[in-house]
Coordinates of C-alpha atoms in Angstrom, one line a residue:
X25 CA -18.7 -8.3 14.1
X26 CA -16.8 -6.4 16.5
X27 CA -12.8 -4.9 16.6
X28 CA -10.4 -4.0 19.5
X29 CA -7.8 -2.4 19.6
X30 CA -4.5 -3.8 20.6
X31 CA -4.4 -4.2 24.6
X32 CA -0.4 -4.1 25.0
X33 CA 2.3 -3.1 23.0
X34 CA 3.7 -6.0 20.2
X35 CA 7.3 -6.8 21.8
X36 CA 10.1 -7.8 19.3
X37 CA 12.0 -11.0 20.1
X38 CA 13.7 -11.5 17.2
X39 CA 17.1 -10.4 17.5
X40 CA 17.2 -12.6 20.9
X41 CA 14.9 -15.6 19.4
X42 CA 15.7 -16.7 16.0
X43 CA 13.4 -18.1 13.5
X44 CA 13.3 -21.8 13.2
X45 CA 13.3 -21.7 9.7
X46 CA 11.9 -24.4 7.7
X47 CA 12.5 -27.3 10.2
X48 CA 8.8 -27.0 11.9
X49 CA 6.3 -27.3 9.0
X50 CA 6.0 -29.5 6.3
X51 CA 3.8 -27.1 3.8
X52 CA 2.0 -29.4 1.3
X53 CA -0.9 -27.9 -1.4
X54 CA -4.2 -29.3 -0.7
X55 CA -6.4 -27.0 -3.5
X56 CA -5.3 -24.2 -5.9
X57 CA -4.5 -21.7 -3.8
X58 CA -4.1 -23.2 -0.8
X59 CA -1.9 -25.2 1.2
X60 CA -1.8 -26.8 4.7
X61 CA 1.6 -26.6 7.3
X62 CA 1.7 -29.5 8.8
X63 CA 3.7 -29.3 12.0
X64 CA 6.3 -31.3 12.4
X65 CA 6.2 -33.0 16.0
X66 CA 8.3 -32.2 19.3
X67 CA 9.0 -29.1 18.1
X68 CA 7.0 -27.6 21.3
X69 CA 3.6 -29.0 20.4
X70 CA 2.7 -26.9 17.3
X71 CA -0.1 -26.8 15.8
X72 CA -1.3 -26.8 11.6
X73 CA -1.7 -23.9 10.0
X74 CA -3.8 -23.1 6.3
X75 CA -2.7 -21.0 4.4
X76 CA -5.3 -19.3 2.1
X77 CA -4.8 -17.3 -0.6
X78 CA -7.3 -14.9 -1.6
X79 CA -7.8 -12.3 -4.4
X80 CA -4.8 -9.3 -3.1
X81 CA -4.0 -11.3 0.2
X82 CA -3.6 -14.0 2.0
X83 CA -5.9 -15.7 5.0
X84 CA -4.1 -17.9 7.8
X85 CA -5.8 -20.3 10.3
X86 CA -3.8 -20.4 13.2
X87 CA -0.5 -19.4 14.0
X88 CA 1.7 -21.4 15.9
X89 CA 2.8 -21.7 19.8
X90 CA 5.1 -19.1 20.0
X91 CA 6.5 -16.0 18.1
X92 CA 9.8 -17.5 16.8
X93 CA 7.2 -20.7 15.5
X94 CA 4.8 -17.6 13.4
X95 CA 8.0 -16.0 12.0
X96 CA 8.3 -19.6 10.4
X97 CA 5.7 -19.9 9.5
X98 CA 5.3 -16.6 7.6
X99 CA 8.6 -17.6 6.2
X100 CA 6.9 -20.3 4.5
X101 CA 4.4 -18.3 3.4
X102 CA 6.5 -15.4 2.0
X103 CA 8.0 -18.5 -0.4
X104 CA 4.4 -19.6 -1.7
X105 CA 3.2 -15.8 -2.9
X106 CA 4.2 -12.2 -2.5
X107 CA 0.4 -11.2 -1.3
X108 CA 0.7 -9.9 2.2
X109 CA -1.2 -11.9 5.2
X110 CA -4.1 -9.4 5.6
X111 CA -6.0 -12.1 7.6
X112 CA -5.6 -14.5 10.8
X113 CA -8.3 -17.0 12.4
X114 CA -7.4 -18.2 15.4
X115 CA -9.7 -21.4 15.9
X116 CA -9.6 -21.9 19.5
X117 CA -7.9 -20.3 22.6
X118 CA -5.4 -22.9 23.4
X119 CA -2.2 -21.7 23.5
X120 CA -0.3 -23.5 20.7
X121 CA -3.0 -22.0 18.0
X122 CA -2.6 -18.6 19.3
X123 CA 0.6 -17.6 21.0
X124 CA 2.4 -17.2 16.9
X125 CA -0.3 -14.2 16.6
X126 CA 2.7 -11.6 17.8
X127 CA 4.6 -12.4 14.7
X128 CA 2.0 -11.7 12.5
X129 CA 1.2 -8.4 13.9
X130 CA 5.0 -7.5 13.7
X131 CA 4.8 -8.5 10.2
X132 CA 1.5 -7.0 8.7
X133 CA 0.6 -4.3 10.2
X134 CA -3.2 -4.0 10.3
X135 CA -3.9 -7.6 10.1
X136 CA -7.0 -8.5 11.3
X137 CA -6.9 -11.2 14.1
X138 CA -10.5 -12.8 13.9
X139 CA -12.5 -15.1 16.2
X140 CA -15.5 -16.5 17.8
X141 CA -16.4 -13.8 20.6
X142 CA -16.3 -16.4 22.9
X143 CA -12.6 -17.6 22.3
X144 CA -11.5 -14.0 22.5
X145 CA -13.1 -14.0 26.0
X146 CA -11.4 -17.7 26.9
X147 CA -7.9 -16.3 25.2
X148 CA -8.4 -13.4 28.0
X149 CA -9.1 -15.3 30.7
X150 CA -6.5 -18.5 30.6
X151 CA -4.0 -16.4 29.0
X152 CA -3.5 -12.2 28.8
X153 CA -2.5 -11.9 32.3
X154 CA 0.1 -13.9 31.8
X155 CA -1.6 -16.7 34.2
X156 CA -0.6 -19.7 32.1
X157 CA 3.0 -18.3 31.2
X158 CA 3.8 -17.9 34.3
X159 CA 2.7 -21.6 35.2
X160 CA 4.7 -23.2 32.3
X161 CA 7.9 -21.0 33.2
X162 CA 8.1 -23.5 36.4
X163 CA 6.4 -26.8 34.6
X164 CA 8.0 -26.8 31.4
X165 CA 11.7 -26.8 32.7
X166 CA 10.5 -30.1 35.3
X167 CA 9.5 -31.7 32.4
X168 CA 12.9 -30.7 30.3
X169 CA 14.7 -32.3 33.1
X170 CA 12.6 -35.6 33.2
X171 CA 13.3 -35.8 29.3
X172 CA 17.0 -35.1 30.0
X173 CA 17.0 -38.2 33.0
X174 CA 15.2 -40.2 30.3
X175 CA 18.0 -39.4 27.9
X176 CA 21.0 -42.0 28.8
X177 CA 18.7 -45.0 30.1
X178 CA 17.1 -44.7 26.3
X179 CA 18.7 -47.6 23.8
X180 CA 16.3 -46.4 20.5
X181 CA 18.5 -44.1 18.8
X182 CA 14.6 -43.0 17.5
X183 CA 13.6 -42.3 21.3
X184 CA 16.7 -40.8 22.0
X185 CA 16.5 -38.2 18.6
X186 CA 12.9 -37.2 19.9
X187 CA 14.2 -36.2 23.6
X188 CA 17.0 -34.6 22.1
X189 CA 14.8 -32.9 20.7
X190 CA 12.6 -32.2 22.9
X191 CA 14.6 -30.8 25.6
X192 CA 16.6 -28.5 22.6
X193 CA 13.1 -26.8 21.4
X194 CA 11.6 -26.7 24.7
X195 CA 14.2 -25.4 26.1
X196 CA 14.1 -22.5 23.3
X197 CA 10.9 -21.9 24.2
X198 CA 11.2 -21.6 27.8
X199 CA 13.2 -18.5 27.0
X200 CA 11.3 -17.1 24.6
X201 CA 8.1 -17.5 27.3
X202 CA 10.0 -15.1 29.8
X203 CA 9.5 -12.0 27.2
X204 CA 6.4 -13.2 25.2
X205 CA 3.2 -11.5 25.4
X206 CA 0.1 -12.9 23.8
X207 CA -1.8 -10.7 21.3
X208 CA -5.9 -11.1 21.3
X209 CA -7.7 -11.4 18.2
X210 CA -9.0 -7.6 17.2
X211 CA -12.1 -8.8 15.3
X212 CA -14.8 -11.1 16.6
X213 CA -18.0 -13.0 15.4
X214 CA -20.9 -15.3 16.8
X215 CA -21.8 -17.6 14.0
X216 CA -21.0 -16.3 10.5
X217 CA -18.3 -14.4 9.3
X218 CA -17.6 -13.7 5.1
X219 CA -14.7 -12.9 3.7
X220 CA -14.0 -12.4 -0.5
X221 CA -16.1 -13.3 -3.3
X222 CA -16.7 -16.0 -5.7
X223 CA -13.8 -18.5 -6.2
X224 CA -11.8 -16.6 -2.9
X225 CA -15.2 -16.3 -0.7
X226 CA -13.8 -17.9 3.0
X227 CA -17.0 -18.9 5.1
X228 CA -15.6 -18.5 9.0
X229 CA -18.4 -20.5 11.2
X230 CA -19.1 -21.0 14.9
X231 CA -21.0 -24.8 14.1
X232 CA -21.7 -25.2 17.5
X233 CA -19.0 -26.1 21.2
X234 CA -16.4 -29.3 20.5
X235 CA -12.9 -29.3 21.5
X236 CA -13.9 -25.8 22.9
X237 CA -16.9 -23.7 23.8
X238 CA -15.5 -21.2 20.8
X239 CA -14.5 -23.5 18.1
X240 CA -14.6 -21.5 14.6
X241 CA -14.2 -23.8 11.1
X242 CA -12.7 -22.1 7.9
X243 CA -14.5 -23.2 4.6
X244 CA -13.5 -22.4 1.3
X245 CA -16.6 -23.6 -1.0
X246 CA -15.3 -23.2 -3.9
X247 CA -12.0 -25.8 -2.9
X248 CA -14.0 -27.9 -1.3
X249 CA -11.4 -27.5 1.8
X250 CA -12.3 -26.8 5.9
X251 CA -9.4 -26.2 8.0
X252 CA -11.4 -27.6 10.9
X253 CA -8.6 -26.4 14.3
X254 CA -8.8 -29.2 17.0
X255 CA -12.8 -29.5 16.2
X256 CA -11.5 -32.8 14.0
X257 CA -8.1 -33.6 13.8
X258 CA -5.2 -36.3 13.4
X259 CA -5.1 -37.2 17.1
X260 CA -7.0 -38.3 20.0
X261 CA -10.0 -35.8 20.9
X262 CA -9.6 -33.9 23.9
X263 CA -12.4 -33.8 25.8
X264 CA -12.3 -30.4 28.2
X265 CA -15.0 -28.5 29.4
X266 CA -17.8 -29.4 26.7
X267 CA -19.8 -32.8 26.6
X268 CA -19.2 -35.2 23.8
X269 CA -22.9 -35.2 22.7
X270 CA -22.5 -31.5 21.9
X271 CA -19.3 -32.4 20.4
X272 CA -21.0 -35.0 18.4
X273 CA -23.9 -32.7 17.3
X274 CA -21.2 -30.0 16.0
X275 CA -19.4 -32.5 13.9
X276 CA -22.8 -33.4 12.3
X277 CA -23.2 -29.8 11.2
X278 CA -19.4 -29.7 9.6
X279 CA -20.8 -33.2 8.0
X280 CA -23.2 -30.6 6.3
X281 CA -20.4 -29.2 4.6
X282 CA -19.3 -30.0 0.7
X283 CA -15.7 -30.4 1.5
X284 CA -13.1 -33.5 -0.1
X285 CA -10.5 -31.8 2.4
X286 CA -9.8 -31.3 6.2
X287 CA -6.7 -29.3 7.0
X288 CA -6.9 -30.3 10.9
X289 CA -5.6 -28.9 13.9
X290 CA -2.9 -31.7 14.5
X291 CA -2.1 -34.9 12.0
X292 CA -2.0 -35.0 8.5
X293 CA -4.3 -33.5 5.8
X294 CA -7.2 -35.7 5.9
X295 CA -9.2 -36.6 2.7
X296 CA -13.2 -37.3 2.6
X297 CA -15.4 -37.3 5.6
X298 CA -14.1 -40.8 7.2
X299 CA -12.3 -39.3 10.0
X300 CA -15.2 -37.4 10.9
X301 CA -17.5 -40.4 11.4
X302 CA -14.7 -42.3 13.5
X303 CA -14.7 -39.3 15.9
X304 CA -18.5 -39.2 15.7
X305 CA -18.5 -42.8 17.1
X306 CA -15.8 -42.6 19.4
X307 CA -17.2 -39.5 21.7
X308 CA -20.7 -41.4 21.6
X309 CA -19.2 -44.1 23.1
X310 CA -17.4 -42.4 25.2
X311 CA -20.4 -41.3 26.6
X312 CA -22.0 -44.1 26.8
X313 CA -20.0 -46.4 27.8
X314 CA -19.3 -43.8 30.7
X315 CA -22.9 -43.6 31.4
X316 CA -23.4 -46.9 31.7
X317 CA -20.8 -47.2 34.2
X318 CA -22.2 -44.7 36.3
X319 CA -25.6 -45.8 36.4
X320 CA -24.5 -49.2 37.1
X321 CA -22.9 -48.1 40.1
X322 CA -19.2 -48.1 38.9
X323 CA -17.3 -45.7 40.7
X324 CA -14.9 -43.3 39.1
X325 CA -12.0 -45.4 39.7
X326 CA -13.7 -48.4 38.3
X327 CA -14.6 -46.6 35.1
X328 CA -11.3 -45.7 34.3
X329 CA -10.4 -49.1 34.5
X330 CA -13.4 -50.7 32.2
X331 CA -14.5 -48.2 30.3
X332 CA -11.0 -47.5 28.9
X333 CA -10.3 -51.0 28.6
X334 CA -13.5 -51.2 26.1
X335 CA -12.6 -48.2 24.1
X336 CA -9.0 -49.5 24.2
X337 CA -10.2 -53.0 22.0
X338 CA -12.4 -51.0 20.2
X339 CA -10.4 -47.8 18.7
X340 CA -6.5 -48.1 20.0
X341 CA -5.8 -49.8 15.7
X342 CA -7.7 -46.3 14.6
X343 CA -6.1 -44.1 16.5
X344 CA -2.5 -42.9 16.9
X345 CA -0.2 -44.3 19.5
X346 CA -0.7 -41.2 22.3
X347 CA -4.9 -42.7 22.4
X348 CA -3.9 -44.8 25.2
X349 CA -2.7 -42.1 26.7
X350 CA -5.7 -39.9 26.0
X351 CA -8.5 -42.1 26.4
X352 CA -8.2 -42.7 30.3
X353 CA -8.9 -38.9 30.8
X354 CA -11.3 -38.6 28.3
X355 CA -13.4 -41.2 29.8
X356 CA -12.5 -39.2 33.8
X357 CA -13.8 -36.5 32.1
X358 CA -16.7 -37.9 30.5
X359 CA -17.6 -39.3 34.0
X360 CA -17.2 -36.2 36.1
X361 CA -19.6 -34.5 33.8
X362 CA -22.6 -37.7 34.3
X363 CA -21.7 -37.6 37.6
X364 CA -22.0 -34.0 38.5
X365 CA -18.8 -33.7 40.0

Protein backbone atom coordinates (compact mmCIF):
# COMPACT_ATOMS: atom_id res chain seq x y z
CA UNK A 1 0.00 0.00 0.00
CA UNK A 2 1.36 3.23 -0.71
CA UNK A 3 0.22 7.23 0.25
CA UNK A 4 0.92 10.71 -1.46
CA UNK A 5 0.56 13.62 -0.52
CA UNK A 6 -1.74 16.07 -2.07
CA UNK A 7 -0.15 17.35 -5.51
CA UNK A 8 -2.07 20.87 -5.61
CA UNK A 9 -3.91 22.82 -3.29
CA UNK A 10 -8.01 21.76 -2.83
CA UNK A 11 -9.76 24.93 -4.42
CA UNK A 12 -13.23 25.99 -2.91
CA UNK A 13 -16.08 26.45 -5.39
CA UNK A 14 -18.74 26.61 -3.30
CA UNK A 15 -19.73 30.03 -2.82
CA UNK A 16 -19.65 30.33 -6.90
CA UNK A 17 -21.12 26.57 -7.48
CA UNK A 18 -23.93 25.66 -5.42
CA UNK A 19 -24.77 22.20 -4.31
CA UNK A 20 -27.43 20.43 -6.34
CA UNK A 21 -29.04 19.24 -3.43
CA UNK A 22 -31.04 16.20 -3.56
CA UNK A 23 -32.10 16.28 -7.20
CA UNK A 24 -29.01 13.97 -8.52
CA UNK A 25 -29.16 10.74 -6.45
CA UNK A 26 -31.84 8.57 -5.62
CA UNK A 27 -30.25 6.91 -2.27
CA UNK A 28 -31.97 3.58 -1.64
CA UNK A 29 -30.62 0.79 1.24
CA UNK A 30 -29.41 -2.31 -0.23
CA UNK A 31 -27.92 -4.08 3.34
CA UNK A 32 -27.83 -2.87 6.94
CA UNK A 33 -25.58 -0.35 6.85
CA UNK A 34 -25.34 0.42 3.53
CA UNK A 35 -26.96 2.07 0.82
CA UNK A 36 -26.41 2.68 -2.95
CA UNK A 37 -26.96 6.58 -4.77
CA UNK A 38 -28.24 5.90 -7.70
CA UNK A 39 -27.69 8.80 -10.09
CA UNK A 40 -30.32 10.27 -11.60
CA UNK A 41 -29.62 10.70 -15.51
CA UNK A 42 -28.65 13.99 -17.57
CA UNK A 43 -27.55 15.44 -14.71
CA UNK A 44 -23.86 15.57 -16.42
CA UNK A 45 -23.42 11.81 -16.69
CA UNK A 46 -22.92 10.90 -12.95
CA UNK A 47 -22.03 8.05 -11.77
CA UNK A 48 -23.38 5.58 -8.51
CA UNK A 49 -21.99 5.90 -5.51
CA UNK A 50 -22.05 3.21 -2.17
CA UNK A 51 -22.16 4.38 0.76
CA UNK A 52 -20.68 2.07 3.44
CA UNK A 53 -20.90 2.48 6.90
CA UNK A 54 -18.39 1.04 9.03
CA UNK A 55 -17.72 0.77 12.77
CA UNK A 56 -16.62 4.99 13.64
CA UNK A 57 -16.89 5.97 9.85
CA UNK A 58 -18.08 5.82 6.80
CA UNK A 59 -16.52 4.20 3.32
CA UNK A 60 -17.61 5.76 -0.20
CA UNK A 61 -17.11 4.16 -3.71
CA UNK A 62 -16.96 6.85 -6.03
CA UNK A 63 -17.67 10.33 -5.92
CA UNK A 64 -19.32 11.90 -8.57
CA UNK A 65 -18.30 14.12 -11.92
CA UNK A 66 -17.73 17.21 -10.34
CA UNK A 67 -17.35 19.02 -6.95
CA UNK A 68 -20.82 20.64 -6.73
CA UNK A 69 -22.17 16.66 -7.66
CA UNK A 70 -19.70 15.30 -4.26
CA UNK A 71 -21.06 18.09 -2.01
CA UNK A 72 -24.46 16.27 -2.93
CA UNK A 73 -23.66 13.57 -2.43
CA UNK A 74 -22.05 14.02 1.01
CA UNK A 75 -25.33 15.81 1.67
CA UNK A 76 -27.00 12.69 1.35
CA UNK A 77 -24.74 11.04 3.37
CA UNK A 78 -24.70 13.52 6.28
CA UNK A 79 -28.74 12.63 6.40
CA UNK A 80 -28.09 8.69 6.67
CA UNK A 81 -25.46 8.95 9.85
CA UNK A 82 -23.34 11.41 11.75
CA UNK A 83 -20.02 9.14 11.18
CA UNK A 84 -17.58 11.21 9.20
CA UNK A 85 -16.42 9.80 5.57
CA UNK A 86 -12.98 8.66 6.62
CA UNK A 87 -12.77 6.58 3.37
CA UNK A 88 -13.01 7.05 -0.62
CA UNK A 89 -12.47 4.30 -3.44
CA UNK A 90 -12.32 5.57 -6.61
CA UNK A 91 -13.01 2.50 -8.92
CA UNK A 92 -11.61 3.62 -12.12
CA UNK A 93 -9.98 6.82 -13.67
CA UNK A 94 -12.78 8.07 -15.79
CA UNK A 95 -13.76 11.26 -15.02
CA UNK A 96 -17.36 11.04 -13.75
CA UNK A 97 -16.11 8.53 -10.81
CA UNK A 98 -13.40 10.76 -9.77
CA UNK A 99 -13.72 14.42 -10.48
CA UNK A 100 -16.48 14.69 -6.87
CA UNK A 101 -13.07 13.61 -4.92
CA UNK A 102 -12.33 17.69 -4.25
CA UNK A 103 -15.47 17.80 -2.17
CA UNK A 104 -14.59 15.18 -0.09
CA UNK A 105 -11.23 16.40 0.73
CA UNK A 106 -12.83 19.86 1.58
CA UNK A 107 -15.13 18.01 3.75
CA UNK A 108 -13.02 15.38 5.78
CA UNK A 109 -9.91 16.36 6.18
CA UNK A 110 -7.53 13.36 6.16
CA UNK A 111 -9.70 11.13 4.11
CA UNK A 112 -7.96 8.62 2.49
CA UNK A 113 -8.53 8.58 -1.32
CA UNK A 114 -7.71 4.76 -2.27
CA UNK A 115 -7.03 2.98 -5.59
CA UNK A 116 -5.50 0.51 -7.79
CA UNK A 117 -1.86 1.88 -8.47
CA UNK A 118 -2.53 1.65 -11.86
CA UNK A 119 -5.73 3.97 -11.89
CA UNK A 120 -3.82 6.50 -9.89
CA UNK A 121 -1.26 6.43 -12.73
CA UNK A 122 -4.22 6.61 -15.65
CA UNK A 123 -6.11 9.50 -13.30
CA UNK A 124 -2.51 11.27 -13.84
CA UNK A 125 -2.13 10.87 -17.15
CA UNK A 126 -5.71 11.59 -18.91
CA UNK A 127 -6.48 14.06 -16.34
CA UNK A 128 -4.05 16.18 -13.65
CA UNK A 129 -2.64 18.38 -16.18
CA UNK A 130 -5.81 19.50 -16.90
CA UNK A 131 -5.55 17.77 -20.50
CA UNK A 132 -9.14 16.51 -20.65
CA UNK A 133 -10.63 19.83 -18.94
CA UNK A 134 -9.32 21.73 -21.21
CA UNK A 135 -10.80 19.53 -24.14
CA UNK A 136 -14.31 19.50 -22.69
CA UNK A 137 -14.23 23.35 -21.99
CA UNK A 138 -14.40 23.62 -26.09
CA UNK A 139 -16.60 20.19 -26.65
CA UNK A 140 -19.08 20.35 -24.08
CA UNK A 141 -20.42 23.87 -24.98
CA UNK A 142 -20.77 22.42 -29.05
CA UNK A 143 -22.73 19.85 -27.66
CA UNK A 144 -24.96 22.32 -25.38
CA UNK A 145 -25.67 24.15 -28.49
CA UNK A 146 -26.71 21.00 -30.64
CA UNK A 147 -29.16 20.11 -27.54
CA UNK A 148 -30.31 23.74 -27.56
CA UNK A 149 -30.97 23.44 -31.80
CA UNK A 150 -32.65 20.09 -30.98
CA UNK A 151 -34.86 21.98 -28.49
CA UNK A 152 -37.81 23.69 -30.62
CA UNK A 153 -37.94 20.85 -33.49
CA UNK A 154 -38.65 18.34 -30.37
CA UNK A 155 -42.70 17.54 -30.05
CA UNK A 156 -42.20 14.87 -26.74
CA UNK A 157 -42.69 17.14 -23.90
CA UNK A 158 -40.39 13.87 -22.34
CA UNK A 159 -37.53 14.69 -24.99
CA UNK A 160 -37.89 18.19 -24.60
CA UNK A 161 -37.64 17.93 -20.32
CA UNK A 162 -34.36 15.77 -20.86
CA UNK A 163 -32.59 18.62 -23.24
CA UNK A 164 -33.83 21.17 -20.99
CA UNK A 165 -32.14 19.54 -18.86
CA UNK A 166 -29.29 18.81 -20.31
CA UNK A 167 -28.26 22.01 -21.59
CA UNK A 168 -29.27 23.64 -17.75
CA UNK A 169 -26.74 20.99 -15.89
CA UNK A 170 -24.25 21.00 -18.53
CA UNK A 171 -24.12 24.19 -18.73
CA UNK A 172 -23.47 24.32 -14.77
CA UNK A 173 -20.87 22.30 -15.28
CA UNK A 174 -19.05 24.02 -17.93
CA UNK A 175 -18.50 26.61 -15.37
CA UNK A 176 -17.61 24.87 -12.73
CA UNK A 177 -14.80 23.02 -15.21
CA UNK A 178 -13.08 26.46 -15.68
CA UNK A 179 -11.90 26.54 -11.76
CA UNK A 180 -11.97 22.68 -11.00
CA UNK A 181 -8.92 20.85 -10.23
CA UNK A 182 -8.87 17.07 -9.94
CA UNK A 183 -7.60 15.60 -6.68
CA UNK A 184 -5.57 12.02 -7.00
CA UNK A 185 -6.24 9.22 -4.77
CA UNK A 186 -3.45 9.43 -1.76
CA UNK A 187 -3.44 5.73 -1.07
CA UNK A 188 -2.87 2.93 -3.52
CA UNK A 189 -2.91 -0.91 -3.78
CA UNK A 190 -2.11 -3.85 -6.43
CA UNK A 191 -4.55 -6.59 -5.52
CA UNK A 192 -5.87 -6.63 -1.97
CA UNK A 193 -6.64 -3.95 0.25
CA UNK A 194 -8.56 -4.61 4.06
CA UNK A 195 -10.29 -2.36 5.74
CA UNK A 196 -12.43 -3.02 9.34
CA UNK A 197 -13.21 -6.21 11.04
CA UNK A 198 -15.84 -8.69 11.34
CA UNK A 199 -19.36 -7.56 10.33
CA UNK A 200 -17.58 -3.91 8.92
CA UNK A 201 -14.53 -5.80 7.20
CA UNK A 202 -14.53 -4.03 3.33
CA UNK A 203 -12.43 -6.35 0.89
CA UNK A 204 -11.05 -3.60 -1.85
CA UNK A 205 -9.74 -6.00 -4.94
CA UNK A 206 -7.90 -5.51 -8.28
CA UNK A 207 -9.85 -8.94 -9.92
CA UNK A 208 -8.02 -8.54 -12.91
CA UNK A 209 -8.41 -5.38 -16.32
CA UNK A 210 -12.35 -4.82 -17.59
CA UNK A 211 -13.84 -1.60 -18.30
CA UNK A 212 -10.23 -0.45 -17.32
CA UNK A 213 -6.75 -1.68 -16.93
CA UNK A 214 -7.22 -0.48 -12.99
CA UNK A 215 -10.65 -1.64 -12.15
CA UNK A 216 -10.96 -2.08 -8.19
CA UNK A 217 -14.43 -3.97 -6.77
CA UNK A 218 -15.63 -3.17 -3.09
CA UNK A 219 -16.95 -6.25 -1.16
CA UNK A 220 -18.50 -6.31 2.00
CA UNK A 221 -18.74 -10.20 2.99
CA UNK A 222 -20.65 -9.96 5.60
CA UNK A 223 -23.70 -8.00 3.41
CA UNK A 224 -23.28 -10.01 0.79
CA UNK A 225 -22.90 -6.59 -1.36
CA UNK A 226 -20.03 -5.54 -4.24
CA UNK A 227 -20.19 -2.20 -5.51
CA UNK A 228 -18.64 -3.35 -8.71
CA UNK A 229 -17.78 0.70 -10.67
CA UNK A 230 -18.23 0.29 -14.47
CA UNK A 231 -16.62 -3.48 -14.17
CA UNK A 232 -20.58 -4.61 -14.34
CA UNK A 233 -23.13 -2.20 -14.49
CA UNK A 234 -26.75 -1.09 -15.72
CA UNK A 235 -25.64 -0.08 -19.26
CA UNK A 236 -23.90 -1.14 -22.23
CA UNK A 237 -20.14 -2.21 -21.58
CA UNK A 238 -17.63 0.01 -22.91
CA UNK A 239 -15.05 -1.59 -24.42
CA UNK A 240 -11.68 0.80 -24.32
CA UNK A 241 -8.32 -0.17 -24.14
CA UNK A 242 -8.72 -3.82 -22.66
CA UNK A 243 -9.90 -6.98 -24.64
CA UNK A 244 -13.20 -8.59 -23.85
CA UNK A 245 -11.71 -11.99 -23.13
CA UNK A 246 -9.78 -10.40 -20.26
CA UNK A 247 -12.90 -8.67 -19.46
CA UNK A 248 -14.68 -11.83 -19.45
CA UNK A 249 -12.01 -13.66 -17.35
CA UNK A 250 -12.37 -10.72 -14.60
CA UNK A 251 -16.02 -11.06 -14.33
CA UNK A 252 -15.57 -14.87 -13.70
CA UNK A 253 -13.39 -14.03 -10.68
CA UNK A 254 -16.21 -11.42 -9.21
CA UNK A 255 -18.52 -14.58 -10.08
CA UNK A 256 -16.31 -16.09 -7.28
CA UNK A 257 -17.72 -13.74 -4.91
CA UNK A 258 -20.77 -14.59 -2.24
CA UNK A 259 -22.62 -11.50 -3.01
CA UNK A 260 -26.95 -11.23 -3.47
CA UNK A 261 -26.08 -7.48 -4.40
CA UNK A 262 -24.30 -5.32 -7.11
CA UNK A 263 -24.26 -1.62 -6.47
CA UNK A 264 -22.97 -0.80 -10.22
CA UNK A 265 -21.32 1.93 -11.73
CA UNK A 266 -24.40 3.17 -13.81
CA UNK A 267 -28.21 1.56 -13.71
CA UNK A 268 -30.02 0.37 -10.90
CA UNK A 269 -29.03 -1.84 -7.98
CA UNK A 270 -28.81 -5.18 -9.41
CA UNK A 271 -29.88 -8.40 -7.49
CA UNK A 272 -28.20 -11.98 -8.00
CA UNK A 273 -25.55 -12.74 -10.46
CA UNK A 274 -27.82 -12.58 -13.74
CA UNK A 275 -26.48 -9.50 -15.08
CA UNK A 276 -23.14 -10.79 -14.70
CA UNK A 277 -23.67 -13.75 -16.98
CA UNK A 278 -25.50 -11.49 -19.71
CA UNK A 279 -22.27 -9.41 -19.83
CA UNK A 280 -20.14 -12.56 -19.75
CA UNK A 281 -21.91 -13.64 -23.05
CA UNK A 282 -22.22 -10.45 -24.69
CA UNK A 283 -18.24 -9.47 -24.69
CA UNK A 284 -17.67 -13.22 -25.87
CA UNK A 285 -19.57 -12.66 -28.66
CA UNK A 286 -18.47 -9.63 -29.22
CA UNK A 287 -15.33 -11.20 -29.78
CA UNK A 288 -16.18 -13.65 -31.64
CA UNK A 289 -18.34 -12.61 -33.80
CA UNK A 290 -15.66 -9.84 -34.55
CA UNK A 291 -13.15 -12.48 -35.12
CA UNK A 292 -14.95 -14.29 -37.33
CA UNK A 293 -15.41 -11.35 -39.42
CA UNK A 294 -11.92 -10.67 -39.62
CA UNK A 295 -10.76 -13.94 -40.49
CA UNK A 296 -13.30 -14.26 -43.04
CA UNK A 297 -12.01 -11.43 -44.77
CA UNK A 298 -14.65 -8.74 -43.69
CA UNK A 299 -13.23 -5.53 -43.64
CA UNK A 300 -13.78 -3.02 -40.82
CA UNK A 301 -16.47 -1.28 -42.42
CA UNK A 302 -18.20 -4.51 -43.18
CA UNK A 303 -18.00 -5.61 -39.60
CA UNK A 304 -19.65 -2.81 -38.35
CA UNK A 305 -22.37 -3.46 -40.45
CA UNK A 306 -22.89 -7.37 -39.71
CA UNK A 307 -21.50 -7.99 -36.72
CA UNK A 308 -23.65 -5.25 -35.06
CA UNK A 309 -26.51 -6.22 -36.84
CA UNK A 310 -26.08 -9.89 -35.09
CA UNK A 311 -25.49 -8.56 -31.64
CA UNK A 312 -28.36 -6.06 -32.38
CA UNK A 313 -31.10 -9.39 -32.79
CA UNK A 314 -29.39 -10.96 -30.23
CA UNK A 315 -29.13 -8.49 -27.05
CA UNK A 316 -30.91 -4.93 -28.12
CA UNK A 317 -34.45 -6.55 -25.69
CA UNK A 318 -31.55 -7.09 -22.73
CA UNK A 319 -30.11 -4.12 -22.91
CA UNK A 320 -31.07 -0.43 -22.43
CA UNK A 321 -32.05 1.75 -25.25
CA UNK A 322 -28.30 3.70 -25.66
CA UNK A 323 -26.96 -0.42 -26.74
CA UNK A 324 -27.61 0.51 -30.20
CA UNK A 325 -25.63 3.22 -29.80
CA UNK A 326 -22.91 1.43 -28.00
CA UNK A 327 -22.54 -1.73 -29.74
CA UNK A 328 -21.28 -0.39 -33.21
CA UNK A 329 -18.11 0.89 -31.39
CA UNK A 330 -17.75 -1.89 -29.26
CA UNK A 331 -17.63 -4.14 -32.12
CA UNK A 332 -14.84 -1.13 -34.01
CA UNK A 333 -13.07 -1.65 -31.09
CA UNK A 334 -13.21 -5.19 -30.73
CA UNK A 335 -11.97 -5.35 -34.44
CA UNK A 336 -9.10 -2.92 -34.21
CA UNK A 337 -7.74 -5.01 -31.44
CA UNK A 338 -7.94 -8.68 -33.84
CA UNK A 339 -6.82 -6.73 -36.40
CA UNK A 340 -3.78 -5.14 -34.98
CA UNK A 341 -4.58 -1.82 -35.87
Amino acid sequence: MKAFKCLAPILLLAISIPAAGGDLFDVKPVAAGLWAAIAKPYRPENCNSAIIELKDSVLVVDTASTPSAGRALIAEIKKLTAKPVRYVVNTHFHWDHYWGNEAFVEAFPGVEIISTETTRLDMKRMGIGNAQLARWKIEIPQYIEKWKAALPKSTDPAERAKLQDRVTKWGEAVEEFKTMRPVLPNVTFERRMLLGQGDSRVEILWLGRGHTPGDAVVYVPSRHVVASGDLLAGDTPYIGTVTPQEWVETLDELGKLDFDFVIPGHGDVMKGKDGLELWKQYLTDVAGESLKAFESGESLEEAQKNVTAILKSRYAAKFPDGFQYAVEGNVTTAYHMISGE
